[in-house]
Short mmCIF file of C-alpha atoms and ligand atoms in Angstrom, two decimals:
data_model
loop_
_atom_site.label_atom_id
_atom_site.label_comp_id
_atom_site.label_asym_id
_atom_site.label_seq_id
_atom_site.Cartn_x
_atom_site.Cartn_y
_atom_site.Cartn_z
CA UNK A 37 -201.78 -25.80 9.87
CA UNK A 38 -199.34 -28.66 9.82
CA UNK A 39 -196.68 -27.10 7.63
CA UNK A 40 -193.34 -28.53 8.55
CA UNK A 41 -190.99 -25.69 9.40
CA UNK A 42 -187.94 -26.57 7.39
CA UNK A 43 -185.99 -25.10 4.50
CA UNK A 44 -187.49 -21.96 2.96
CA UNK A 45 -190.38 -21.82 5.42
CA UNK A 46 -188.12 -22.05 8.46
CA UNK A 47 -185.87 -19.41 6.95
CA UNK A 48 -188.73 -16.96 6.47
CA UNK A 49 -189.96 -17.57 10.01
CA UNK A 50 -186.46 -16.89 11.28
CA UNK A 51 -186.22 -13.62 9.35
CA UNK A 52 -189.61 -12.43 10.63
CA UNK A 53 -188.49 -13.34 14.14
CA UNK A 54 -185.60 -10.86 13.90
CA UNK A 55 -187.98 -7.92 13.43
CA UNK A 56 -188.74 -5.65 16.40
CA UNK A 57 -191.90 -6.60 18.22
CA UNK A 58 -192.25 -9.92 16.40
CA UNK A 59 -192.07 -12.93 18.69
CA UNK A 60 -192.02 -16.60 17.55
CA UNK A 61 -195.84 -16.77 17.46
CA UNK A 62 -196.19 -13.69 15.28
CA UNK A 63 -193.36 -14.89 13.04
CA UNK A 64 -195.23 -18.14 12.54
CA UNK A 65 -198.52 -16.36 11.86
CA UNK A 66 -196.98 -14.04 9.26
CA UNK A 67 -195.24 -16.95 7.58
CA UNK A 68 -198.44 -18.98 7.40
CA UNK A 69 -200.27 -15.97 6.04
CA UNK A 70 -197.79 -15.66 3.19
CA UNK A 71 -197.94 -19.40 2.50
CA UNK A 72 -201.63 -19.01 1.75
CA UNK A 73 -201.40 -15.63 -0.01
CA UNK A 74 -201.29 -15.34 -3.80
CA UNK A 75 -197.94 -15.62 -5.52
CA UNK A 76 -198.45 -12.04 -6.75
CA UNK A 77 -198.93 -10.69 -3.23
CA UNK A 78 -195.86 -12.48 -1.93
CA UNK A 79 -193.67 -11.27 -4.78
CA UNK A 80 -194.96 -7.70 -4.34
CA UNK A 81 -193.73 -7.84 -0.74
CA UNK A 82 -190.38 -9.27 -1.86
CA UNK A 83 -190.06 -6.50 -4.48
CA UNK A 84 -190.84 -3.81 -1.90
CA UNK A 85 -188.15 -5.21 0.42
CA UNK A 86 -185.62 -5.34 -2.39
CA UNK A 87 -186.43 -1.77 -3.48
CA UNK A 88 -185.89 -0.49 0.06
CA UNK A 89 -182.58 -2.31 0.35
CA UNK A 90 -181.29 -1.16 -3.03
CA UNK A 91 -182.70 2.34 -3.46
CA UNK A 92 -182.91 3.97 -0.03
CA UNK A 93 -179.75 5.60 1.28
CA UNK A 94 -178.70 8.38 3.66
CA UNK A 95 -179.12 11.99 2.52
CA UNK A 96 -175.73 13.46 1.58
CA UNK A 97 -176.36 16.40 3.89
CA UNK A 98 -178.46 15.36 6.89
CA UNK A 99 -178.45 11.52 6.83
CA UNK A 100 -182.21 11.30 6.62
CA UNK A 101 -183.29 8.46 4.33
CA UNK A 102 -183.78 9.28 0.67
CA UNK A 103 -183.79 7.74 -2.77
CA UNK A 104 -181.89 10.69 -4.24
CA UNK A 105 -178.77 12.63 -3.29
CA UNK A 106 -180.62 15.01 -0.98
CA UNK A 107 -183.70 14.20 1.06
CA UNK A 108 -187.04 15.95 0.57
CA UNK A 109 -186.41 18.23 3.55
CA UNK A 110 -182.91 19.38 2.55
CA UNK A 111 -184.04 20.02 -1.03
CA UNK A 112 -187.16 21.96 0.01
CA UNK A 113 -186.48 25.71 -0.41
CA UNK A 114 -189.29 26.52 2.05
CA UNK A 115 -187.32 24.95 4.90
CA UNK A 116 -185.10 27.20 7.01
CA UNK A 117 -181.55 25.94 6.54
CA UNK A 118 -180.30 28.27 9.31
CA UNK A 119 -181.90 26.04 11.94
CA UNK A 120 -180.65 22.45 12.35
CA UNK A 121 -182.37 20.04 14.71
CA UNK A 122 -179.98 17.25 15.69
CA UNK A 123 -181.70 13.91 16.34
CA UNK A 124 -180.50 10.40 17.08
CA UNK A 125 -182.45 8.43 14.49
CA UNK A 126 -184.55 8.90 11.39
CA UNK A 127 -187.60 7.81 13.39
CA UNK A 128 -187.07 10.81 15.72
CA UNK A 129 -187.01 13.07 12.68
CA UNK A 130 -190.24 11.41 11.51
CA UNK A 131 -191.88 12.05 14.89
CA UNK A 132 -190.92 15.74 14.78
CA UNK A 133 -192.10 16.04 11.18
CA UNK A 134 -195.49 14.66 12.15
CA UNK A 135 -196.02 17.68 14.40
CA UNK A 136 -195.79 20.00 11.37
CA UNK A 137 -194.44 22.57 13.84
CA UNK A 138 -190.81 22.66 12.67
CA UNK A 139 -189.69 24.58 9.59
CA UNK A 140 -185.93 24.07 9.90
CA UNK A 141 -183.78 21.19 8.72
CA UNK A 142 -182.25 18.21 10.55
CA UNK A 143 -179.08 16.30 11.21
CA UNK A 144 -179.40 12.59 11.96
CA UNK A 145 -176.59 11.31 14.18
CA UNK A 146 -177.20 7.63 13.57
CA UNK A 147 -177.37 6.88 17.31
CA UNK A 148 -176.18 8.37 20.58
CA UNK A 149 -172.94 8.26 22.49
CA UNK A 150 -172.98 5.09 24.55
CA UNK A 151 -169.56 4.22 25.96
CA UNK A 152 -170.89 0.99 27.49
CA UNK A 153 -172.03 -0.18 24.04
CA UNK A 154 -168.79 1.02 22.45
CA UNK A 155 -170.55 3.81 20.56
CA UNK A 156 -168.11 6.72 20.44
CA UNK A 157 -168.07 9.99 18.48
CA UNK A 158 -166.58 8.25 15.42
CA UNK A 159 -169.66 6.04 15.06
CA UNK A 160 -171.92 9.07 14.72
CA UNK A 161 -172.18 11.69 11.96
CA UNK A 162 -170.59 14.37 14.17
CA UNK A 163 -167.83 15.33 11.71
CA UNK A 164 -170.46 16.03 9.08
CA UNK A 165 -172.41 18.17 11.54
CA UNK A 166 -169.33 20.23 12.38
CA UNK A 167 -168.67 20.64 8.65
CA UNK A 168 -172.21 21.88 8.08
CA UNK A 169 -171.82 24.48 10.81
CA UNK A 170 -168.39 25.52 9.50
CA UNK A 171 -169.79 26.09 6.04
CA UNK A 172 -171.76 28.97 7.53
CA UNK A 173 -175.35 30.09 7.33
CA UNK A 174 -176.36 28.11 10.42
CA UNK A 175 -177.77 30.21 13.24
CA UNK A 176 -179.28 27.67 15.61
CA UNK A 177 -178.54 24.08 16.56
CA UNK A 178 -181.46 22.46 18.36
CA UNK A 179 -180.30 19.46 20.35
CA UNK A 180 -183.12 17.00 19.78
CA UNK A 181 -181.52 13.90 21.27
CA UNK A 182 -183.75 11.86 23.58
CA UNK A 183 -184.10 13.08 27.19
CA UNK A 184 -182.29 9.98 28.46
CA UNK A 185 -178.93 9.68 30.18
CA UNK A 186 -177.17 8.89 26.90
CA UNK A 187 -179.20 11.42 24.91
CA UNK A 188 -178.34 14.14 27.43
CA UNK A 189 -174.68 13.10 27.35
CA UNK A 190 -174.68 13.29 23.57
CA UNK A 191 -176.28 16.75 23.69
CA UNK A 192 -173.60 17.93 26.10
CA UNK A 193 -170.85 16.51 23.89
CA UNK A 194 -172.24 18.32 20.83
CA UNK A 195 -172.62 21.61 22.67
CA UNK A 196 -168.95 21.40 23.68
CA UNK A 197 -167.99 20.46 20.14
CA UNK A 198 -169.76 23.51 18.72
CA UNK A 199 -168.86 25.95 21.48
CA UNK A 200 -167.30 29.01 19.90
CA UNK A 201 -168.68 28.18 16.46
CA UNK A 202 -170.96 31.20 16.64
CA UNK A 203 -174.26 29.35 16.65
CA UNK A 204 -177.08 29.46 19.18
CA UNK A 205 -177.39 26.07 20.86
CA UNK A 206 -180.76 25.09 22.31
CA UNK A 207 -182.26 21.91 23.73
CA UNK A 208 -185.77 20.52 23.38
CA UNK A 209 -187.23 20.88 26.81
CA UNK A 210 -190.70 21.40 28.13
CA UNK A 211 -193.24 18.66 27.65
CA UNK A 212 -190.82 15.77 27.31
CA UNK A 213 -190.54 13.70 30.47
CA UNK A 214 -187.03 12.67 31.43
CA UNK A 215 -186.22 9.19 30.15
CA UNK A 216 -188.81 9.29 27.38
CA UNK A 217 -188.19 8.63 23.70
CA UNK A 218 -189.07 11.17 21.02
CA UNK A 219 -190.46 8.56 18.68
CA UNK A 220 -193.16 7.61 21.18
CA UNK A 221 -194.10 11.14 22.23
CA UNK A 222 -197.33 12.57 20.87
CA UNK A 223 -197.31 15.50 18.50
CA UNK A 224 -198.53 18.05 21.04
CA UNK A 225 -195.76 17.11 23.47
CA UNK A 226 -193.18 17.43 20.70
CA UNK A 227 -194.59 20.73 19.53
CA UNK A 228 -194.39 22.04 23.12
CA UNK A 229 -190.83 20.72 23.39
CA UNK A 230 -189.86 22.51 20.19
CA UNK A 231 -191.53 25.77 21.08
CA UNK A 232 -190.25 25.68 24.65
CA UNK A 233 -186.65 24.97 23.70
CA UNK A 234 -184.13 26.92 25.65
CA UNK A 235 -180.48 27.84 25.54
CA UNK A 236 -178.30 24.87 26.39
ZN1 ZN B 367 -181.40 15.72 4.08
#
């Protein structure tokens, strides 16, 4: 195309290149696409990015993403607030929601314990989880962290943290191969994992 990659163009290419799954070639292709798109289309994309950055924030209760104080799940009276499924990331919550098989609520940790990456308990939303359980009304905590070494370690940590709190603690089990990631599991596997959860 012969566009010299400097200034604004180079900057856009660089930003695209930071996105997951976007290599230098894809970054270049996306940039060139936008250079030939209408001004209106480009500004619509810019507006959408700005809106996400400025309006989306963590839910006050579960740390899911929301544009209000509480997310759509926490504020839905049809959801069972006595059951909290603890997940690492919002994308894990999204994967479980896609199954349509879960009627409880969630708690998003914001990651998993990873001592080698300097991620300790303070970096996660564990205090808020303990608070939620202390407030009462919670009967079951489903440990929905990934079935990886770190996910299992995080699940163990949480079960110790909540031991004696008077809640049933279960772990997603059947159907999820060890080492797999929830976000990539298909809905049937996740449904099986939810339904086959067992005491931790
Ligand atoms: Zn919420």
